[in-house]
Short mmCIF file of C-alpha atoms and ligand atoms in Angstrom, two decimals:
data_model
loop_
_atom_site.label_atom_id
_atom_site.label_comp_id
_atom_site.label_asym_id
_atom_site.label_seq_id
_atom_site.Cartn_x
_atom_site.Cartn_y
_atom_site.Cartn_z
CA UNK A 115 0.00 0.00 0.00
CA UNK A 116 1.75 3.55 -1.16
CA UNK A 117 1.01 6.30 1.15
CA UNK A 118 -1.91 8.76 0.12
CA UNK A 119 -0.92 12.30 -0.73
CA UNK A 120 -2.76 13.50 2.03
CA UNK A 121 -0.62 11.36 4.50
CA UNK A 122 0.51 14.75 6.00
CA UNK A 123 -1.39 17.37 4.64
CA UNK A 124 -1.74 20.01 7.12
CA UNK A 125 -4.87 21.62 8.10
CA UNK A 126 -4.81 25.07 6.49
CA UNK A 127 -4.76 28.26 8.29
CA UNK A 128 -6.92 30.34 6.02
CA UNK A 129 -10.37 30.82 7.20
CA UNK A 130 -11.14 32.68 4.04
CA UNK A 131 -12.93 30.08 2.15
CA UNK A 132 -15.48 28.83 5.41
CA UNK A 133 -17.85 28.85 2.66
CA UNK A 134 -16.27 25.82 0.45
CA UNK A 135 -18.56 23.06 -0.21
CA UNK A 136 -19.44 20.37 -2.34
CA UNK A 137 -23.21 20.00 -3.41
CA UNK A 138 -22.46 16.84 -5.00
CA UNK A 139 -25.93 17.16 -6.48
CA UNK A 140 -26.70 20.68 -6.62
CA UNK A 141 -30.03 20.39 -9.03
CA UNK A 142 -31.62 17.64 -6.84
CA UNK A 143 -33.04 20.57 -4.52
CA UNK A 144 -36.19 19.58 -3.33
CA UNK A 145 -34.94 15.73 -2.01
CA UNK A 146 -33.89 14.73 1.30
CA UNK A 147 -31.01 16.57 2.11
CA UNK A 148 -27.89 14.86 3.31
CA UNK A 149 -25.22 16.71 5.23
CA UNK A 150 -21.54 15.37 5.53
CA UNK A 151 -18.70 17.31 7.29
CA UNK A 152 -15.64 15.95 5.78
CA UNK A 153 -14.87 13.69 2.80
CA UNK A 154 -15.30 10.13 4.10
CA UNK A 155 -13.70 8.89 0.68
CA UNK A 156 -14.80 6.72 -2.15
CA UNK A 157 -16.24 3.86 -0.58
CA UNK A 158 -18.10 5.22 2.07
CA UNK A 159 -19.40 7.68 -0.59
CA UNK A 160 -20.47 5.07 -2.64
CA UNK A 161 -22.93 3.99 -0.24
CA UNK A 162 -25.37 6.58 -0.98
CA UNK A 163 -27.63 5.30 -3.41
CA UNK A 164 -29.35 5.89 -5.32
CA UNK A 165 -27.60 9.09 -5.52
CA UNK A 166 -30.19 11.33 -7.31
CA UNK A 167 -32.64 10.09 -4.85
CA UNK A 168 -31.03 12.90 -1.99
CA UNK A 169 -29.06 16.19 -1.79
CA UNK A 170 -25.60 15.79 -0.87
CA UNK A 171 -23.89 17.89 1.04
CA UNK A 172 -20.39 17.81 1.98
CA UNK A 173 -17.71 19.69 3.32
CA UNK A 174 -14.60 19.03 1.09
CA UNK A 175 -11.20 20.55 2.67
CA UNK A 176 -9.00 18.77 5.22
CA UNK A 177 -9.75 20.36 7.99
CA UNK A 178 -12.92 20.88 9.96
CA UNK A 179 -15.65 22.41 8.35
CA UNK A 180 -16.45 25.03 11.53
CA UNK A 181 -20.16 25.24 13.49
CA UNK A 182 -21.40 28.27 11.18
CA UNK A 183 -20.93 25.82 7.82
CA UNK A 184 -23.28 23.08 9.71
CA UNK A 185 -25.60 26.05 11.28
CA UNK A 186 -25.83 27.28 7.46
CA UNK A 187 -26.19 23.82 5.37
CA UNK A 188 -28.05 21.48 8.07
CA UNK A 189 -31.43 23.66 7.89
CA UNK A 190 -34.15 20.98 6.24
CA UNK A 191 -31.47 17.51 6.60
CA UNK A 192 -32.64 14.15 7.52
CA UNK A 193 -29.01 13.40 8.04
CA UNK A 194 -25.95 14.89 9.33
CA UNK A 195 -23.11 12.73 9.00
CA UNK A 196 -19.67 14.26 11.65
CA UNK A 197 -16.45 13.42 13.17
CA UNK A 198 -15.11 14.07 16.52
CA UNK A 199 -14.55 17.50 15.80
CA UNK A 200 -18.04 18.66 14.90
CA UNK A 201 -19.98 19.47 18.12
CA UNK A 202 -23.62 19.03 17.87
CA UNK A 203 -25.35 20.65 20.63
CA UNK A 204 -29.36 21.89 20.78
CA UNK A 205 -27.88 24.95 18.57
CA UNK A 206 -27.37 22.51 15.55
CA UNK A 207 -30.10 20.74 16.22
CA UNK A 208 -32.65 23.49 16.13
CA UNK A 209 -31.37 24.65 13.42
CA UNK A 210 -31.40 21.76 11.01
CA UNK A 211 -35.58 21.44 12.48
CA UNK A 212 -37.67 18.80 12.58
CA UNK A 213 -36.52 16.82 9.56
CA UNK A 214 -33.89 15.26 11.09
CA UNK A 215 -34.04 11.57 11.75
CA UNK A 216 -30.24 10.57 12.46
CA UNK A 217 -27.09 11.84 13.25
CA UNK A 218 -24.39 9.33 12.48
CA UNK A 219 -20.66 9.99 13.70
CA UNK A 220 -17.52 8.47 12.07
CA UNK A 221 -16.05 7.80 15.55
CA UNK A 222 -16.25 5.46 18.87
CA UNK A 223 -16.74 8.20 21.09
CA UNK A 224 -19.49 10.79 21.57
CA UNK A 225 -18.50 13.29 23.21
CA UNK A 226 -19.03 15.99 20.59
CA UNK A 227 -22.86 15.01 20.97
CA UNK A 228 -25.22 16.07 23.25
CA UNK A 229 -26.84 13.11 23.31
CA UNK A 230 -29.84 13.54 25.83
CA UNK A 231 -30.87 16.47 23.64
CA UNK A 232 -30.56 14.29 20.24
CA UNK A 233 -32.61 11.42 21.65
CA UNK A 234 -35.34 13.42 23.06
CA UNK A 235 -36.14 15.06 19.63
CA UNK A 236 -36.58 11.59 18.78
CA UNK A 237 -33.27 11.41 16.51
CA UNK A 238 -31.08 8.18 16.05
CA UNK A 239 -27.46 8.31 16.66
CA UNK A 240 -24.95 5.96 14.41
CA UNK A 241 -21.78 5.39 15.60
CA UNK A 242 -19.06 2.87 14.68
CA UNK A 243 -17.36 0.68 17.33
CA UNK A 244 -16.07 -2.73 17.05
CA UNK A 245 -13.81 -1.40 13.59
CA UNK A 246 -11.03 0.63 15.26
CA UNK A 247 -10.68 -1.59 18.49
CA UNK A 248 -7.55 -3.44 16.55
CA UNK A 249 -5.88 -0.11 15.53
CA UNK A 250 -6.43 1.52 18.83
CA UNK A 251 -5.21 -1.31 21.22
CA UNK A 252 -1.83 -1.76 18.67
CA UNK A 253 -1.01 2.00 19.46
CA UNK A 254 -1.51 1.72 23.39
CA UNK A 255 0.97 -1.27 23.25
CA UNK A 256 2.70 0.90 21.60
CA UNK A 257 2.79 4.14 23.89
CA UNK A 258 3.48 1.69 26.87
CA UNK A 259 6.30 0.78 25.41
CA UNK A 260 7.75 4.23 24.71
CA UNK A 261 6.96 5.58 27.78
CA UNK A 262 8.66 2.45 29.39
CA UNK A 263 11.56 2.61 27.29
CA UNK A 264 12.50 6.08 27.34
CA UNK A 265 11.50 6.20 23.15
CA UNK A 266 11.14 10.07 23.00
CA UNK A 267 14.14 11.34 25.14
CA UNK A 268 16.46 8.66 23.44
CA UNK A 269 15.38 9.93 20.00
CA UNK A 270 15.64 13.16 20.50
CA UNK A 271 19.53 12.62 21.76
CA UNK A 272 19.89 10.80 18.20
CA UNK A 273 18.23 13.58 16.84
CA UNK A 274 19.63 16.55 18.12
CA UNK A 275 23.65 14.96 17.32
CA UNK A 276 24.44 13.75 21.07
CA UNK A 277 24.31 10.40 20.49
CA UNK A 278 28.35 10.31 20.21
CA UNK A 279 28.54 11.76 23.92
CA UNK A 280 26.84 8.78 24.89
CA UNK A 281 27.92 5.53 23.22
CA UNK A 282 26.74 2.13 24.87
CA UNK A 283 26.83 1.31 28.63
CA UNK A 284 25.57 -0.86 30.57
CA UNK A 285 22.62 0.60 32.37
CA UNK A 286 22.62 3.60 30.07
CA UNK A 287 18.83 4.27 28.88
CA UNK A 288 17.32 1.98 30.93
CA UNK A 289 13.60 1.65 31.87
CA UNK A 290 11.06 -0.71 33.50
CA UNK A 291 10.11 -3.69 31.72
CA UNK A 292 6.86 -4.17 30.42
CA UNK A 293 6.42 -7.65 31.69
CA UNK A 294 7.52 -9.89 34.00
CA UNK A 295 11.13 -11.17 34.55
CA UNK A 296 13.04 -12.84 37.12
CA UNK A 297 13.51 -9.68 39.31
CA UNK A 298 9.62 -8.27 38.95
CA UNK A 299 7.86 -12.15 38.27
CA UNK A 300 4.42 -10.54 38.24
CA UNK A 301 3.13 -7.33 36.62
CA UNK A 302 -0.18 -5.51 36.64
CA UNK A 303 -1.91 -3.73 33.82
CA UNK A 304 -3.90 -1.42 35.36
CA UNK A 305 -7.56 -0.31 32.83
CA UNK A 306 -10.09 2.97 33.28
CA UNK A 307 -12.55 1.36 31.44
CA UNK A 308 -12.69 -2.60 30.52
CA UNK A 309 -14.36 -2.19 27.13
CA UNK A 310 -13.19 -3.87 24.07
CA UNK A 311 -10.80 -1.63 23.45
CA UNK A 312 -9.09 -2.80 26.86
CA UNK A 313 -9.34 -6.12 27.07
CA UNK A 314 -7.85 -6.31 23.10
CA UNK A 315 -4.84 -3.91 24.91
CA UNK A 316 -4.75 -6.47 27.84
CA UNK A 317 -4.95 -9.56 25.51
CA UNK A 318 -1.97 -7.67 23.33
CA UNK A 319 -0.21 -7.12 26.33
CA UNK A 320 0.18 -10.98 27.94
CA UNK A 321 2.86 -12.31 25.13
CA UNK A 322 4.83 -9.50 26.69
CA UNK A 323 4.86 -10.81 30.17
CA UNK A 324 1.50 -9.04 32.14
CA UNK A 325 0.48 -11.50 34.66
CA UNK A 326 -2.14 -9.82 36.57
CA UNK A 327 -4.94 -7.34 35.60
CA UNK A 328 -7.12 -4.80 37.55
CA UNK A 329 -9.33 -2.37 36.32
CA UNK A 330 -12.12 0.28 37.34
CA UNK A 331 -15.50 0.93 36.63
CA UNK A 332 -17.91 4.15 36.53
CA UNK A 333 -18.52 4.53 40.08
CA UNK A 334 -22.01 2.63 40.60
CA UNK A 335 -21.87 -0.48 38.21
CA UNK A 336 -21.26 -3.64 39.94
CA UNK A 337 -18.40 -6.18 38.07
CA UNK A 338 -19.61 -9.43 36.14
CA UNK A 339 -17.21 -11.76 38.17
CA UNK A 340 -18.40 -14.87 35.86
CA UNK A 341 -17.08 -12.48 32.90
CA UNK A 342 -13.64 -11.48 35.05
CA UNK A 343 -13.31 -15.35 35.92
CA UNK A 344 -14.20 -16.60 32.30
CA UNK A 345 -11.50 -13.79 30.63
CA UNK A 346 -8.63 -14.49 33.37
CA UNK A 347 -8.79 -18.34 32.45
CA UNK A 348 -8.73 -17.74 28.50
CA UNK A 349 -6.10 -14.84 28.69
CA UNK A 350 -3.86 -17.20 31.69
CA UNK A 351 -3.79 -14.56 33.58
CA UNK A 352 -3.11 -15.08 37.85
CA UNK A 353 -5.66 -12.71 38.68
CA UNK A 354 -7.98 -9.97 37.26
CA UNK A 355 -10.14 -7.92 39.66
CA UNK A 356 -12.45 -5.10 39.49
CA UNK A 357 -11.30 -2.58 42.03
CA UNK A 358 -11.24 1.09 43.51
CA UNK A 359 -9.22 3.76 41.52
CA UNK A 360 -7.38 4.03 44.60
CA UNK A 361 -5.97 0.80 44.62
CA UNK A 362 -5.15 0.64 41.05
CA UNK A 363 -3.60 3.62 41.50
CA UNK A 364 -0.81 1.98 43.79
CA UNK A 365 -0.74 -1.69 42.62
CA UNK A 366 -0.69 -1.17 38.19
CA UNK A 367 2.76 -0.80 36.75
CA UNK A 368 1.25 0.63 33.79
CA UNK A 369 -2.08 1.93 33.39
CA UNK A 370 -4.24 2.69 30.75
CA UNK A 371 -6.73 5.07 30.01
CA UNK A 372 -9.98 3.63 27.89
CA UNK A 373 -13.04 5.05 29.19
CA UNK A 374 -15.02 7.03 27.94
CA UNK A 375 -14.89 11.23 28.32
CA UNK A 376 -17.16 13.63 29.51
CA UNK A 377 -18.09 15.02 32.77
CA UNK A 378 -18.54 11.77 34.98
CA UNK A 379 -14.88 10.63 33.90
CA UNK A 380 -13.18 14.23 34.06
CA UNK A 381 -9.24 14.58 35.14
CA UNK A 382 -9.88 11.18 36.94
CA UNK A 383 -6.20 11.31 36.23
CA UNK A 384 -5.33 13.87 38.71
CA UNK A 385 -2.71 15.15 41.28
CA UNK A 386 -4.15 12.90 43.83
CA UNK A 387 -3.79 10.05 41.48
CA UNK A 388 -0.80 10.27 40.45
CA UNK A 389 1.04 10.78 43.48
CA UNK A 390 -0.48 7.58 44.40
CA UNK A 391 1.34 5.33 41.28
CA UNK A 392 4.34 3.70 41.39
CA UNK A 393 7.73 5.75 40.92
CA UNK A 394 8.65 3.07 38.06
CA UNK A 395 4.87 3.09 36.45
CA UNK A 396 3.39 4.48 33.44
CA UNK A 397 0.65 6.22 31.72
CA UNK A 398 -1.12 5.46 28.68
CA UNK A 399 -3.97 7.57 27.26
CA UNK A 400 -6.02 6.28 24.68
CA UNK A 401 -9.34 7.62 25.13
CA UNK A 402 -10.38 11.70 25.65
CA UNK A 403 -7.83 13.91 27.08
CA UNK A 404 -10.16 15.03 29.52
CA UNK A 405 -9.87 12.15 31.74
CA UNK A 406 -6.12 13.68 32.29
CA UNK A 407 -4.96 17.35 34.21
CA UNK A 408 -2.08 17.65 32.36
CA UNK A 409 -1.16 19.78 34.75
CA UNK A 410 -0.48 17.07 37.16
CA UNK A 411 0.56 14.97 34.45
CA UNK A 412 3.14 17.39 33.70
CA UNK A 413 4.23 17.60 37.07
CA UNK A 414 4.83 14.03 37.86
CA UNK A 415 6.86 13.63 35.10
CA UNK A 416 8.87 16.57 35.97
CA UNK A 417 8.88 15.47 39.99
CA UNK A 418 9.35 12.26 38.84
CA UNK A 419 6.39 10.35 40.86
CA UNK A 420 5.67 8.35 37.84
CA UNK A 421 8.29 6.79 34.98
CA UNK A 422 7.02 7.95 31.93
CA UNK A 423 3.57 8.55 29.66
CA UNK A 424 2.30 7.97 26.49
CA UNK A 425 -0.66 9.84 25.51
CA UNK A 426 -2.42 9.91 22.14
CA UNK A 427 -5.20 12.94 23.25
CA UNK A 428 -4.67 15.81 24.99
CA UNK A 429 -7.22 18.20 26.62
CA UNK A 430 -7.82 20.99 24.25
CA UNK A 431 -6.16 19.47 21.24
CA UNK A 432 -5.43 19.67 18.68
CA UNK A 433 -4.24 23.42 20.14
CA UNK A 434 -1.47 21.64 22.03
CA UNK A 435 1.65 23.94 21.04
CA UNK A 436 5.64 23.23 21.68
CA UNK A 437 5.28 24.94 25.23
CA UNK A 438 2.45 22.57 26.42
CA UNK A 439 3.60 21.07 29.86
CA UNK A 440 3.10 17.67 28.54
CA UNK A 441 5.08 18.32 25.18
CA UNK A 442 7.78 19.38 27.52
CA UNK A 443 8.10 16.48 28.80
CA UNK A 444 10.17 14.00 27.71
CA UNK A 445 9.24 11.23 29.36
CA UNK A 446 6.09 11.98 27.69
CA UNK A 447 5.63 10.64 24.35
CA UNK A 448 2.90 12.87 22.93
CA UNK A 449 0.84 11.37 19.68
CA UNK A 450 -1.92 13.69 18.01
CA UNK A 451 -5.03 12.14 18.32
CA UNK A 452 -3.62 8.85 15.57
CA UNK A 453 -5.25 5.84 17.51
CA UNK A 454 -7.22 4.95 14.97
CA UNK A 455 -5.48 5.74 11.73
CA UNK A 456 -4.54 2.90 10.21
CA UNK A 457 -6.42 3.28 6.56
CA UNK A 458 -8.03 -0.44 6.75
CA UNK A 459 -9.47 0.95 10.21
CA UNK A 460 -10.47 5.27 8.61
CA UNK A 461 -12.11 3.36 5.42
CA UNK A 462 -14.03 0.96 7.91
CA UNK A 463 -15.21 3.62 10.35
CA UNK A 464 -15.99 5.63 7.33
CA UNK A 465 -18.19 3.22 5.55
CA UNK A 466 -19.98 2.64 9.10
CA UNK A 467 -20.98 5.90 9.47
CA UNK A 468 -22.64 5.71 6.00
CA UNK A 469 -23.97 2.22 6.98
CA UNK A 470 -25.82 3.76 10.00
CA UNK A 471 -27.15 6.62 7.96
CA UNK A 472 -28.67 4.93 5.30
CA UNK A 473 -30.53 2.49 7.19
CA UNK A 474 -32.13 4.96 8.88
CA UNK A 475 -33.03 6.33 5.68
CA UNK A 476 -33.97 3.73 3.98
CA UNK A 477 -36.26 1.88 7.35
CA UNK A 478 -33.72 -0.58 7.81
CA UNK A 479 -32.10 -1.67 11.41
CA UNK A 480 -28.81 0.39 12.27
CA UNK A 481 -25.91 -1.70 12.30
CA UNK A 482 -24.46 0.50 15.40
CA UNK A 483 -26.86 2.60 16.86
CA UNK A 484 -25.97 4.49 20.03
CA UNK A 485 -28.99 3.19 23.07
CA UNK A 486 -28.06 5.21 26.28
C1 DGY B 532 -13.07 7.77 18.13
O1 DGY B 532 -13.55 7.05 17.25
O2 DGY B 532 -13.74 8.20 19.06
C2 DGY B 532 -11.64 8.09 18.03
O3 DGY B 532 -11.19 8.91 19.04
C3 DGY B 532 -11.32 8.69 16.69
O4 DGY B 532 -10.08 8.19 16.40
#
């Protein structure tokens, strides 16, 4: 597979053409209107057929298409197809009116959507997990290794010409392992969230060496022990156990971050946390970067409380600049948002999102539908 041109394009800068659009049907006027805020590519595309039997619009530039394109094109749509970047509050919703009948994301996570006030207008919601759980689980191995293994200081010392001051010795670079060995014989992945995006990290993680797994749940929901019991035997794993943040706090060696964002799960990952972890643990963050005060983040890094981190979203991204505290950071390897991005994994959460959206338009079942 050859690498698309638009492997990395950069977003442009220029706000002067907010107005750019692609009515890929312009004369079909009076059909259902179809909104689409990026270009989900040819196959998704594809899926909408018969083509002169809707309106389709669709934002066409690299970068997102900003709330006053939606507020203008949306009025009249029985669809609006978005991506984690398009928020769609009661503002968007009023405006596209009572036409409406699903709003279908190209993404796992919903935080961009205010969902209470889509469902109560009676409005479907698509969204499309299951396809990136792969892609996202390879790139928290991934992280945990780097932050273990001191990737992102090490590299820059090859980068920036010092690696001759260095040369080879024998406990030079050294970090944690990620598994167990005959000094550490057990070692403890630590989840926020058990979804399926953490137990495909977990199950990626054992041919390293984890032995034991705990994780936590939102506070409230009781564990399935048949389900822990059942998943310890298949994964041969000595123990997995729902318990307290506090406790997996002080007994993971590396813990990861997969639950879902928002307000019940913000900075869970605080100063309090952190200062509870292990001097030789690590971070991974694979979900929102709200779940994370970088702030603290920053400064256990930096105060050295924890080993290292690996975080693929950061709060207020993508505005996260040189001088953020956690780009600082070294021992903090710092990945924009690229969990999912391998293309087998972008084309299938693509063609999803179309999936969802025409079987609401055409009376079918959804193939992921969003039930709170
Ligand atoms: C999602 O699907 O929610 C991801 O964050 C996008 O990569």
């Amino acid at each position: 597979m050859s690498k698309p041109s638009s492997f990395v394009q950069p977003i442009p800068n220029s706000n002067a053409q907010t107005n750019r659009l692609t009515t890929i049907n312009s004369h079909l006027r009076n059909l259902p209107k179809i909104v689409v805020t990026r270009d989900l590519g040819p196959e998704a595309s594809a899926l909408i057929q018969p083509k002169d039997s809707f309106e389709i619009i669709q934002w066409s530039e690299n970068r997102a298409c900003g709330r006053d394109w939606i507020l203008k094109n949306v009025p009249g749509a029985v669809a609006l197809v978005v991506t984690v970047v398009d928020k769609v509050d009661a503002g968007i919703l009023d405006a596209a009116g009572s036409n409406l009948k699903i709003v279908s994301t190209m993404s796992v996570g919903y935080e961009h959507l205010d969902v209470q006030a889509i469902l109560s207008r009676g409005i479907r919601i698509g969204y499309t997990p299951e396809v990136l759980t792969d892609a996202v689980a390879d790139i928290c191995v991934m992280l945990a290794l780097m932050a273990g293994r001191n990737v992102r200081e090490t590299m820059h010392i090859v980068d920036d010409g010092k690696w001759p001051s260095f040369g080879w010795a024998p406990f030079l670079f050294c970090g944690p392992q990620l598994g167990a060995s005959p000094v550490s014989p057990r070692r403890t992945a630590g989840f926020i969230g058990f979804g399926r995006i953490a137990q495909a990290t977990l199950s990626r993680l054992i041919p390293f060496g984890i032995t034991d797994c705990i994780y936590s749940k939102s506070s409230g929901s009781k564990p399935d022990l048949d389900r822990d019991e059942a998943l310890r035997k298949t994964m041969g794993l000595q123990s997995l156990r729902c318990v307290d943040l506090d406790e997996l706090a002080r007994e993971s060696d590396a813990v990861f971050i997969l639950a879902p964002g928002g307000a019940p799960t913000y900075h869970v990952v605080n100063e309090e946390f952190l200062r509870k972890m292990k001097k030789t643990a690590i971070l991974v963050n694979g979900a929102r970067g709200s779940l994370v005060d970088s702030d603290a983040l920053a400064k256990a890094l930096r105060e050295k409380w924890i080993w290292g981190a690996g975080v693929d979203v950061v709060e207020g991204e993508p505005h996260i600049t040189p001088d953020h505290p956690l780009v600082r950071e070294r021992s903090c390897a710092v990945l924009p948002h690229i969990a999912s991005a391998t293309t087998e994994t972008r084309v299938g959460m693509a063609t999803l999102a179309i999936e969802n959206m025409m079987a609401v338009l055409t009376g079918k079942p959804i193939p992921k539908e969003l039930v709170i």
